[in-house]
Coordinates of C-alpha atoms in Angstrom, one line a residue:
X270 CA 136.0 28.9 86.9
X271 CA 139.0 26.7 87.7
X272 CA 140.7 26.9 84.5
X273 CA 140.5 30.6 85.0
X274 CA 141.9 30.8 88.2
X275 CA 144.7 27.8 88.0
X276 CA 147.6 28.7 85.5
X277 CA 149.0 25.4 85.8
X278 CA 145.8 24.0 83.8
X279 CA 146.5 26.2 81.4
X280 CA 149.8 25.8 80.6
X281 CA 149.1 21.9 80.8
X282 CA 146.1 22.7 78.2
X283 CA 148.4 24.9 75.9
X284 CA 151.7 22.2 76.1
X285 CA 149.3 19.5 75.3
X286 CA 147.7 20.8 72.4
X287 CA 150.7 21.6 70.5
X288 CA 152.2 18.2 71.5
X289 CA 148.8 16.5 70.3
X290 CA 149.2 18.8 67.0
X291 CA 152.8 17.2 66.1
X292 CA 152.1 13.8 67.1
X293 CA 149.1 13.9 64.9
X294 CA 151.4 14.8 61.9
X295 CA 152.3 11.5 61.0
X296 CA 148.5 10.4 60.8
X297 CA 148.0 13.1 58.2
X298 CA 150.6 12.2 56.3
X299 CA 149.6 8.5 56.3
X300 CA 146.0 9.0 55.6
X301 CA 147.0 11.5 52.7
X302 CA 148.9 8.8 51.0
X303 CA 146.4 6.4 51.9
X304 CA 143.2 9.0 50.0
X305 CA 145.3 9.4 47.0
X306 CA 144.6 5.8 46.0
X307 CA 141.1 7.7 45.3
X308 CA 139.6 9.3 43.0
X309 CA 140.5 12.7 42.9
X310 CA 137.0 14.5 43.7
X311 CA 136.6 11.8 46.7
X312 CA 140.1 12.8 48.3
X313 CA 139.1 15.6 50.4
X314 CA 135.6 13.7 51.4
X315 CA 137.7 11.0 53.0
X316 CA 140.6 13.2 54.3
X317 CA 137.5 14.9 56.6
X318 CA 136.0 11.8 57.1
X319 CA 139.5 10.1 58.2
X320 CA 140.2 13.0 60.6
X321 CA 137.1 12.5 62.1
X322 CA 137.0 9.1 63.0
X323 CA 140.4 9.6 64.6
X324 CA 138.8 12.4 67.4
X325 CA 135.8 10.3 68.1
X326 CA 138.0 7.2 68.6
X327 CA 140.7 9.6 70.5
X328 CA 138.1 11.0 72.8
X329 CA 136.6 6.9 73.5
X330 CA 139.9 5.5 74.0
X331 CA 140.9 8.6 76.2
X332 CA 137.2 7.6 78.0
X333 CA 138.6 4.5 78.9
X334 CA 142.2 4.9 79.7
X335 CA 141.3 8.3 82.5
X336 CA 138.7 5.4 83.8
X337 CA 141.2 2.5 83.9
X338 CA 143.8 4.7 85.6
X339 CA 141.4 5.5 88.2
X340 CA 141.9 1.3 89.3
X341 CA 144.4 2.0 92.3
X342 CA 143.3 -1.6 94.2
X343 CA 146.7 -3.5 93.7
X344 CA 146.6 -6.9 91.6
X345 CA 150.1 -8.3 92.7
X346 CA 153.0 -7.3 95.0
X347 CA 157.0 -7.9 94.3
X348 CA 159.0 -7.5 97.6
X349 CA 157.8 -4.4 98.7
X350 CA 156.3 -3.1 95.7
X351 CA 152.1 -3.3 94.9
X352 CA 151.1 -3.1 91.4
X353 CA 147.7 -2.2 90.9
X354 CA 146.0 -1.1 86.7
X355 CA 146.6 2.0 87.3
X356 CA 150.5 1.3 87.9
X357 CA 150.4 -1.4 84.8
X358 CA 148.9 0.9 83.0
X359 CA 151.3 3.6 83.2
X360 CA 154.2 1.3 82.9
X361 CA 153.2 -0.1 79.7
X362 CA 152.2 3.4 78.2
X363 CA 155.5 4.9 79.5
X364 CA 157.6 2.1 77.9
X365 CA 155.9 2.5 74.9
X366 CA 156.3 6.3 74.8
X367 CA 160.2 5.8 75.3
X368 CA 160.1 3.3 72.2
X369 CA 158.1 5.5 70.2
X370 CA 160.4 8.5 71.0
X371 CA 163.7 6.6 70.5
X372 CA 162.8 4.8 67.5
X373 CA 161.2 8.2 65.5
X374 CA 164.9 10.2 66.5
X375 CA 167.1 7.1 65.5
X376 CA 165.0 7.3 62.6
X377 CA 165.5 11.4 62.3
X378 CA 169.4 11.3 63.0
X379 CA 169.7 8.0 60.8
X380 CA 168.0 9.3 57.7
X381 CA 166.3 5.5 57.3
X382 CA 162.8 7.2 56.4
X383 CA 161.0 4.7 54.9
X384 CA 159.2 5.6 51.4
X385 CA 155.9 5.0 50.5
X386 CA 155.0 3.9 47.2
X387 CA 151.5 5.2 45.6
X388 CA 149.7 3.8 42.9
X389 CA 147.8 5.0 40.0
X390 CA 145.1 1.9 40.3
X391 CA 141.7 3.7 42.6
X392 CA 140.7 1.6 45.4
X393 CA 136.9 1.7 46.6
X394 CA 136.0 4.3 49.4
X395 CA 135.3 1.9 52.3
X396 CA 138.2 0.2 52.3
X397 CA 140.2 3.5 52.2
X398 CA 138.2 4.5 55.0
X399 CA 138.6 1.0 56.9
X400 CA 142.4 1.4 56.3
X401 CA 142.1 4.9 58.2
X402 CA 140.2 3.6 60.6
X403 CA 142.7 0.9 61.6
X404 CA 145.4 3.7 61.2
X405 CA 144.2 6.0 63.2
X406 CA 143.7 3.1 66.0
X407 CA 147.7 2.8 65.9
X408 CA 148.6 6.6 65.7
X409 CA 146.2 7.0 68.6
X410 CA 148.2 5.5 71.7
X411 CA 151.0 7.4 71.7
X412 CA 148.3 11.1 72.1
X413 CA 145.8 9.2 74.8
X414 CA 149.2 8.3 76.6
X415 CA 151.1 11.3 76.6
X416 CA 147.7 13.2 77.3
X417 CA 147.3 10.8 80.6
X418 CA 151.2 11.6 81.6
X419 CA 151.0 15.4 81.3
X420 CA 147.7 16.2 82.8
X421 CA 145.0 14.3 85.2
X422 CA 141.8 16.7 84.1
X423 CA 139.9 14.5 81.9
X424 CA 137.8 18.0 80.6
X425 CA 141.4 19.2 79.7
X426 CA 142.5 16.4 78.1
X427 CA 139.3 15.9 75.7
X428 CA 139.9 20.0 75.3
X429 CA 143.2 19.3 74.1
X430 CA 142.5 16.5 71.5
X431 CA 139.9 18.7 69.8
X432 CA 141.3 21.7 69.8
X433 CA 144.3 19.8 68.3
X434 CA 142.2 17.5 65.7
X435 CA 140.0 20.9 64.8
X436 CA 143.0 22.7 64.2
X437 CA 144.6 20.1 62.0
X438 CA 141.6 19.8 60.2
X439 CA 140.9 23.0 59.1
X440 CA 145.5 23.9 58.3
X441 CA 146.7 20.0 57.5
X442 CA 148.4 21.6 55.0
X443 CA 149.9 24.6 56.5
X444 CA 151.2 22.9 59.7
X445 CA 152.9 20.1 58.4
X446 CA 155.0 22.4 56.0
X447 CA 155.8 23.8 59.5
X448 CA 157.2 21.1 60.3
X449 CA 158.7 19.7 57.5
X450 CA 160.3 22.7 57.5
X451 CA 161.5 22.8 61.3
X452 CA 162.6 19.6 62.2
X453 CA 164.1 21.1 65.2
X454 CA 160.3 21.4 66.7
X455 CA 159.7 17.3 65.6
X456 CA 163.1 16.5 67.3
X457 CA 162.0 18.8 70.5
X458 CA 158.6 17.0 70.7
X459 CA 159.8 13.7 70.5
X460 CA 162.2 14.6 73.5
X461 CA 159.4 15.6 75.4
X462 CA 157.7 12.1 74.6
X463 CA 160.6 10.4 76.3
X464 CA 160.6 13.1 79.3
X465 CA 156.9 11.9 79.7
X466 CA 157.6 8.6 79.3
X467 CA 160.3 8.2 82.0
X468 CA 157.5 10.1 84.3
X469 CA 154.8 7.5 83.3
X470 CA 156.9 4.3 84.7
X471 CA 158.7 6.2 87.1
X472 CA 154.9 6.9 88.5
X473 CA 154.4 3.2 88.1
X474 CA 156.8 2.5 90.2
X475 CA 155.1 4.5 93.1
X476 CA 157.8 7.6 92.2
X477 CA 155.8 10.5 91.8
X478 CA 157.3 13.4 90.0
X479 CA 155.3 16.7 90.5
X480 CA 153.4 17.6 86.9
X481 CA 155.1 21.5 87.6
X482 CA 158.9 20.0 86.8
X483 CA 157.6 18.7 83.7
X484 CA 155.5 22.2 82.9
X485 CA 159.1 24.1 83.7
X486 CA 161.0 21.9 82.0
X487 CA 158.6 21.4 78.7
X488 CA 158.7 25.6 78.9
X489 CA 161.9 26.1 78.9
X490 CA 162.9 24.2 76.2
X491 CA 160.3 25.8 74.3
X492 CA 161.5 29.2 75.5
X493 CA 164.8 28.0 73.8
X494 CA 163.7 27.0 70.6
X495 CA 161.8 30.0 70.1
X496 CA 165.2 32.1 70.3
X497 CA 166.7 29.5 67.9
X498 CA 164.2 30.1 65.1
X499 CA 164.7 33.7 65.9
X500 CA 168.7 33.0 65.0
X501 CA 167.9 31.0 62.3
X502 CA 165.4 33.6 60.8
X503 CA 167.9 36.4 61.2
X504 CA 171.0 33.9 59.5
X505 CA 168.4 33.7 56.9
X506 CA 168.0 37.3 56.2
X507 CA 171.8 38.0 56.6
X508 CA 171.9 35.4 53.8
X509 CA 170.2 37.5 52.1
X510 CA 172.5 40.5 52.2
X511 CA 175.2 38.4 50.7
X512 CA 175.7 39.0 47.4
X513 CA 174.5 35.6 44.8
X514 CA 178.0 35.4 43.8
X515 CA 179.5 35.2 46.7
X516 CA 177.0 32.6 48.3
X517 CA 178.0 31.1 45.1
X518 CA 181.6 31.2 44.9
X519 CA 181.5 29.4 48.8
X520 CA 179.1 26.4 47.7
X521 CA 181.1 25.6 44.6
X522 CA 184.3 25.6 47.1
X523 CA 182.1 23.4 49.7
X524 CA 180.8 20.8 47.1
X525 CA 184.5 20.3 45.5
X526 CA 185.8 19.6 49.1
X527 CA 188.1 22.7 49.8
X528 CA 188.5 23.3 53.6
X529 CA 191.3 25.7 53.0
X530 CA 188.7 28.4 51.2
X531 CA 188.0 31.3 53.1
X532 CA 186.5 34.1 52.4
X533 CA 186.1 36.0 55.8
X534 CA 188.7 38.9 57.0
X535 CA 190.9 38.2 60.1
X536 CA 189.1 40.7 62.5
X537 CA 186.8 39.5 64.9
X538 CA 183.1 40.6 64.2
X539 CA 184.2 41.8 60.3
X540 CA 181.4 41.1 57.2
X541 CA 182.7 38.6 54.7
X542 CA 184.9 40.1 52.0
X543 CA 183.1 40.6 49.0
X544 CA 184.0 37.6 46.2
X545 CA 185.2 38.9 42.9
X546 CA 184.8 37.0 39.8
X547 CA 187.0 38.4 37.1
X548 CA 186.1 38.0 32.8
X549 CA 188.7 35.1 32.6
X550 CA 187.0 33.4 35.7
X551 CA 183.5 34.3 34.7
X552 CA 184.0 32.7 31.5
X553 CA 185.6 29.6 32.8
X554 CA 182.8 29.2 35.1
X555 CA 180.5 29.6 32.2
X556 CA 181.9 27.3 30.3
X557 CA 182.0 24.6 32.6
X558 CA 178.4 25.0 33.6
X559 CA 176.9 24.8 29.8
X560 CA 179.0 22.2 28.6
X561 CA 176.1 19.9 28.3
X562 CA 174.0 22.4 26.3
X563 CA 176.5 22.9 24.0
X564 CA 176.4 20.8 20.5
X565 CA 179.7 20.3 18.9
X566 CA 179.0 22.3 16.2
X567 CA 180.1 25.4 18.3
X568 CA 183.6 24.9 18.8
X569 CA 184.8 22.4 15.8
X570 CA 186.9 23.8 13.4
X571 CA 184.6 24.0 10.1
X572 CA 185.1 22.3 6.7
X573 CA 186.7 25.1 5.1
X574 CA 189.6 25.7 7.4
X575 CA 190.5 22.4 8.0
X576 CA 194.1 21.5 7.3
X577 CA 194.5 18.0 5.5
X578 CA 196.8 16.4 3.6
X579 CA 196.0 14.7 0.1
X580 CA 197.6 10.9 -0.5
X581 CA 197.5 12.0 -4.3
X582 CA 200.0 15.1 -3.1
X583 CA 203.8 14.8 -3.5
X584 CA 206.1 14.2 -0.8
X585 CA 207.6 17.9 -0.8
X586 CA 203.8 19.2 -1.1
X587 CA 203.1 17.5 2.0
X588 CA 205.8 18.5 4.0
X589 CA 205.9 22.3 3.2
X590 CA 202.0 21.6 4.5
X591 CA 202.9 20.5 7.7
X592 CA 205.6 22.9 8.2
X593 CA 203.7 25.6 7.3
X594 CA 200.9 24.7 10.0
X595 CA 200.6 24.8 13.5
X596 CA 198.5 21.7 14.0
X597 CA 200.1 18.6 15.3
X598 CA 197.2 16.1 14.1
X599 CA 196.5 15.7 9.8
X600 CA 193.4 14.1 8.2
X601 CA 194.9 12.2 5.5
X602 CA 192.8 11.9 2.7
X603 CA 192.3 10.8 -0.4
X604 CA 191.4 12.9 -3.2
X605 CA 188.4 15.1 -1.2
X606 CA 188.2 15.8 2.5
X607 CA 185.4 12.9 2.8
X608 CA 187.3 10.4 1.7
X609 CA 189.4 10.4 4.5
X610 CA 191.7 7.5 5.8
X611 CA 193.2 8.3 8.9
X612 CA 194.3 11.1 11.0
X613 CA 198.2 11.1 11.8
X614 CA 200.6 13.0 13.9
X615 CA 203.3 15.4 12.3
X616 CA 205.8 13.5 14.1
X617 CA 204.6 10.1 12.6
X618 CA 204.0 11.6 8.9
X619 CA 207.4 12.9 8.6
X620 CA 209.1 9.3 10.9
X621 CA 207.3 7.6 7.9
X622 CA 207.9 9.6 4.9
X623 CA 212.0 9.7 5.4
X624 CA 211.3 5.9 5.6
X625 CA 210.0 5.7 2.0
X626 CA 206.7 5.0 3.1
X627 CA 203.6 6.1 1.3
X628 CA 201.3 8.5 2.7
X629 CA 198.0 6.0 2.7
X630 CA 199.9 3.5 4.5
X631 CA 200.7 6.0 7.3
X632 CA 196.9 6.8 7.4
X633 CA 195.6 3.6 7.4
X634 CA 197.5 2.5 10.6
X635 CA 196.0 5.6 12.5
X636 CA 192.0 5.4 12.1
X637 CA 190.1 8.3 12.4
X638 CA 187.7 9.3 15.7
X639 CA 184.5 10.2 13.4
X640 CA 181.5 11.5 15.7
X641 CA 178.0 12.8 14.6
X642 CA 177.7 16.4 14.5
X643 CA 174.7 16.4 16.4
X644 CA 176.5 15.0 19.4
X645 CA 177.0 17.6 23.0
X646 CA 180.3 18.9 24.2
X647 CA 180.3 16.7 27.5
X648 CA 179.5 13.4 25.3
X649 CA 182.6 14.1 23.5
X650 CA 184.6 14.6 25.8
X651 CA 183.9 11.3 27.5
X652 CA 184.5 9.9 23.8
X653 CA 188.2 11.5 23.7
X654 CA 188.6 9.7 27.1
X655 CA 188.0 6.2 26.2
X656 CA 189.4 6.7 22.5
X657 CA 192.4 8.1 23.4
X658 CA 192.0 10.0 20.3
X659 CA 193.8 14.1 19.8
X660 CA 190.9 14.5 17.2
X661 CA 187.6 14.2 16.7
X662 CA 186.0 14.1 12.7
X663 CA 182.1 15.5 12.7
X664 CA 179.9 13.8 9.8
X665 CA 176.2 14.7 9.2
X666 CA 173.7 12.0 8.7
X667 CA 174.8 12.5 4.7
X668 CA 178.5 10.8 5.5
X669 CA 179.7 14.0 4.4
X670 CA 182.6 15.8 7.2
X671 CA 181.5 18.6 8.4
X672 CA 184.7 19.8 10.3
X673 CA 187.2 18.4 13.3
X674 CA 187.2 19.3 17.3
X675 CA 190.8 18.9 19.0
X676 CA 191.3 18.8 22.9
X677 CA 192.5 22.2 22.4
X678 CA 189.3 23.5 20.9
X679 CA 187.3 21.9 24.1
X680 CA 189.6 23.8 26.4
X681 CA 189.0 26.5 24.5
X682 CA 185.3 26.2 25.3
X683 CA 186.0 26.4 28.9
X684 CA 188.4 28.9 29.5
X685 CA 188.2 31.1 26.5
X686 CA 190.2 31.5 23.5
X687 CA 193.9 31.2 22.4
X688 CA 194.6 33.0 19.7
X689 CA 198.2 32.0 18.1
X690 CA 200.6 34.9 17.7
X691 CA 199.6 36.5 14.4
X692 CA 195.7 35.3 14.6
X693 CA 193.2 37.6 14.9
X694 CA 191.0 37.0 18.3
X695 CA 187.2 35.8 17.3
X696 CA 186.4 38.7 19.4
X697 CA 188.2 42.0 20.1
X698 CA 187.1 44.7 21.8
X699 CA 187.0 48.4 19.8
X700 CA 186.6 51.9 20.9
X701 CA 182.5 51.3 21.0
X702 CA 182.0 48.1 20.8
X703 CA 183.5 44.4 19.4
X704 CA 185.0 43.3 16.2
X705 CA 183.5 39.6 16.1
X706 CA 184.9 37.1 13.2
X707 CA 182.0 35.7 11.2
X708 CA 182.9 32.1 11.9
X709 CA 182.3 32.9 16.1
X710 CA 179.9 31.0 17.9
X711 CA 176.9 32.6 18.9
X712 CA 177.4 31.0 22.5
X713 CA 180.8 32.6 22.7
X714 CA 179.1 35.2 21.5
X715 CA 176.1 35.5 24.3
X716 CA 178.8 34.6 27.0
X717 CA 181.3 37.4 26.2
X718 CA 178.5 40.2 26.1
X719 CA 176.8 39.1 29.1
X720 CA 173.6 38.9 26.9
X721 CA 170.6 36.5 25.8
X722 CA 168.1 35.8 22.9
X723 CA 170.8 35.5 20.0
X724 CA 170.4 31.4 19.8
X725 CA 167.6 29.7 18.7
X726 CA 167.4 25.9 18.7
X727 CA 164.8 25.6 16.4
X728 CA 167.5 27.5 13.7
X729 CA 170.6 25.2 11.9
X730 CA 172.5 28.5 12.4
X731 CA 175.4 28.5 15.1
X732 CA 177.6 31.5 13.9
X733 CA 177.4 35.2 14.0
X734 CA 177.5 34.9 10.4
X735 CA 174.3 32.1 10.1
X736 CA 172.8 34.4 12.3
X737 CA 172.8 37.2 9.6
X738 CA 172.6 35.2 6.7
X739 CA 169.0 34.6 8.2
X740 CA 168.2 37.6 9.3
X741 CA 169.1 39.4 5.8
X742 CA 167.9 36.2 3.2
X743 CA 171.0 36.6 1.6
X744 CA 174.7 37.8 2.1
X745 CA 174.8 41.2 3.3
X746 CA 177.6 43.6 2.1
X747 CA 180.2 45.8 3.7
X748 CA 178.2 48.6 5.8
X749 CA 175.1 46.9 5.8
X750 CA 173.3 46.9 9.4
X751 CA 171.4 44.0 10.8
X752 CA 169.8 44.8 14.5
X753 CA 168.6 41.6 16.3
X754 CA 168.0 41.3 20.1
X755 CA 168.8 44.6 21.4
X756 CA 172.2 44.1 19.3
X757 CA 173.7 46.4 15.7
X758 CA 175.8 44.1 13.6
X759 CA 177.4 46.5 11.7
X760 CA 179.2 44.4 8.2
X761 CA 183.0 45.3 8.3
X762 CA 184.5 42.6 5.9
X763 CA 182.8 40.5 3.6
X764 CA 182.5 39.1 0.0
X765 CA 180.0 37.6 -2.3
X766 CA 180.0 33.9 0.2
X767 CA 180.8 34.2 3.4
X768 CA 180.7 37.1 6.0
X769 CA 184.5 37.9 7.6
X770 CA 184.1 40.8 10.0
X771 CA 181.3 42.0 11.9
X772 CA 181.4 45.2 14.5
X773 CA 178.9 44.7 16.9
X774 CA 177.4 47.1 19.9
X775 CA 174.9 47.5 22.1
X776 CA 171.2 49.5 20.9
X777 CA 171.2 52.9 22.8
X778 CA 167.6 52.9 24.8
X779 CA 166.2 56.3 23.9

């Protein structure tokens, strides 16, 4: 009936089995790296086996220690202080508590974790089990200790340690996601491991502390940490009622460094205000974040609409060329757009040509940037990094130039495009629905009607009109009507090769 009628054994019994449940955290996670050098239907065999070793040997060793403390005949005297195994006893275990505690929270703050390596290579079962064995020899000092420092009932103790292996045994699993996921409650522990062991050698010393200031203490703290996974939990859920872009917005800020970002109103006690991305920086962000995905193919200039100028040309010929285009960079080619020699600046072409020299020699001074087609968006961009180069020249594996990519086209890809005064935009917006150009990328495409399902990388396709050529086995004609992915592509403009104008709108859901 005494543990009925003493509250102070209880709260002893209750403290110490949740300590003895965190300390014995890092002997299941030892034994379960040392059981998956097993095979895998002996894993859980020696995972119960392992556990139970360690309360047998726990319950011997806390035998022992509750008998060796009982030794109060003093051994040796220094001045005026007697030292008897009792007193040695508690010195060394308290010491050892204090290292224990201070090396695992240098360890915690520090973030010097070691990591263990496993192996695919199966070891035989006893020598897993005599690894356990030996482990959980170690892992055991630090409970029998702390169990001889927080209570002096030898039943509550053994209580303790099998209440704490039993529980351990039967949620391994569940408790130390607990805890991985609180570190608070391991940091809180381990403070309570150097609280004990300042008690242990102060009682060594012939300093006794009363077991209730430890009790209060322990409680309190507990009390505490309780209300701070209560704040947590309810951070947590406020989280929740932020809207993803906003929580989004305020990471992106945090990872690229910008303290001056703020996103909260002036009054005291006021909810954030709400983050609003707008179409041009939706798309920017958009842009950035696929660049990897994207192949080149999507936002080069194709083979047909490339600007070059011919060496076989004449001199007027080339320069009513250049004036009539926009560009800055040439290909300058000889004969065919594969044969190409160099690319050039305007500037340089027309320096040259009033010098009297030939168009070829121009080129050849200025080599071209040539690039597989196959190659990302982000890869190129390193290339025109290191290279230097205004222009980019796509081949296929054939040799044959499949188009050109300009800085200008990869800004494009980010921020959306820049249509020159007098250009039609690659999308336009009508009364219901878009005007697309054929030659638009279906990722522009996807990105600018907030939808999904129109690329497939398994198709050579990129462009709405690939996409239709596909669908329809052969060119469709003006007023034809193609419906893919919850999509109508309504033909506006188009002639027996290539599709020019295509109206696009959403399915009504009937």
């Amino acid at each position: 009936m005494e543990f009925l009628l003493e509250p102070q054994i209880w709260i002893g019994l209750i403290t110490l089995i949740i300590i003895e449940i965190v300390l014995g955290i890092d002997n299941l996670v030892f034994i379960a790296i040392l059981v998956k050098k097993l095979p895998p239907e002996l894993r859980d065999k020696a995972r119960t086996i392992g556990l139970s070793l360690a309360l047998i040997m726990r319950l011997g060793l806390l035998s022992i220690v509750s008998w060796l403390v009982t030794l109060t005949q003093p051994l040796f005297s220094i001045y005026d202080l007697s030292f008897s195994t009792r007193d040695l006893i508690l010195i060394i275990g308290g010491l050892f508590l204090l290292f224990k505690a201070t090396h695992e929270l240098h360890e915690r703050f520090e973030g010097d974790m070691s990591q263990q390596q496993g192996t695919n290579v199966y070891a035989s079962f006893g020598v897993i089990i005599a690894q356990i064995l030996a482990l959980d020899a170690v892992f055991s000092l630090d409970s029998i200790i702390t169990a001889v420092g927080m209570v002096d009932s030898l039943a509550v103790m053994m209580i303790a340690v099998i209440v704490s292996m039993i529980v351990m045994l039967l949620a391994s699993k569940s408790i130390t996601n607990f805890v991985n996921a609180h570190p608070t409650v391991i940091v809180l522990c381990l403070s309570f491991l150097l609280m004990i062991g300042f008690i242990l050698v102060a009682e060594g010393f012939g300093v006794h502390i009363p077991k209730g200031y430890l009790y209060a203490a322990i409680g309190f703290s507990i009390l505490i940490e309780m209300f701070n996974q209560m704040i947590s939990s309810s951070h947590a859920k406020y989280a929740e009622r932020v809207p993803l872009r906003q929580r989004t917005t305020e990471a992106i800020f945090r990872l690229m460094g910008n303290k001056h970002y703020n996103v909260h109103d002036d009054d005291e006690g006021a909810e954030p205000a709400p983050v609003s991305f707008g179409d041009a920086e939706r798309e920017m962000v958009t842009g950035v974040l696929s660049l990897s995905e994207r192949n080149v193919r999507t936002v080069m200039t194709q083979r047909s609409e490339t600007v070059w100028l011919n060496t076989e040309d004449c001199t007027d010929k080339i320069k009513q060329t250049i004036k009539d285009s926009r560009h800055q960079n040439f290909p300058v080619c000889s004969g065919s757009l594969d044969n190409l020699v160099g690319i050039v600046r305007s500037k340089d072409l027309l320096l040259g040509i009033e010098a009297g020299e030939k168009l070829a020699d121009i080129a050849a001074a200025y080599p071209a940037y040539i690039v597989p087609d196959s190659i990302n968006v982000i890869r190129l961009l390193d290339g025109f990094r290191e290279s230097r180069a205004g222009m980019a020249v796509l081949a296929d594996e054939f040799g044959s130039i499949q188009g050109i990519v300009t800085l200008h086209d990869l800004l494009e890809s980010i921020v959306g495009e820049f249509p020159d005064i007098g250009e039609i935009p690659e999308i336009s917006v009508c009364h219901d629905g878009w005007l697309v150009k054929g030659s638009t990328s279906l990722h522009d495409l996807e990105s600018r009607l907030e939808t999904i399902g129109l690329i497939d990388k398994q198709q050579e396709y990129i462009t709405v009109a690939g996409l239709l050529l596909a669908l329809n086995s052969t060119i469709p004609k003006v007023s034809d009507v193609v419906e893919f992915a919850k999509l109508k592509f309504e033909i506006v403009e188009a002639d027996d090769f290539k599709v020019s104008m295509v109206k696009v709108s959403h399915i009504q859901a009937n």
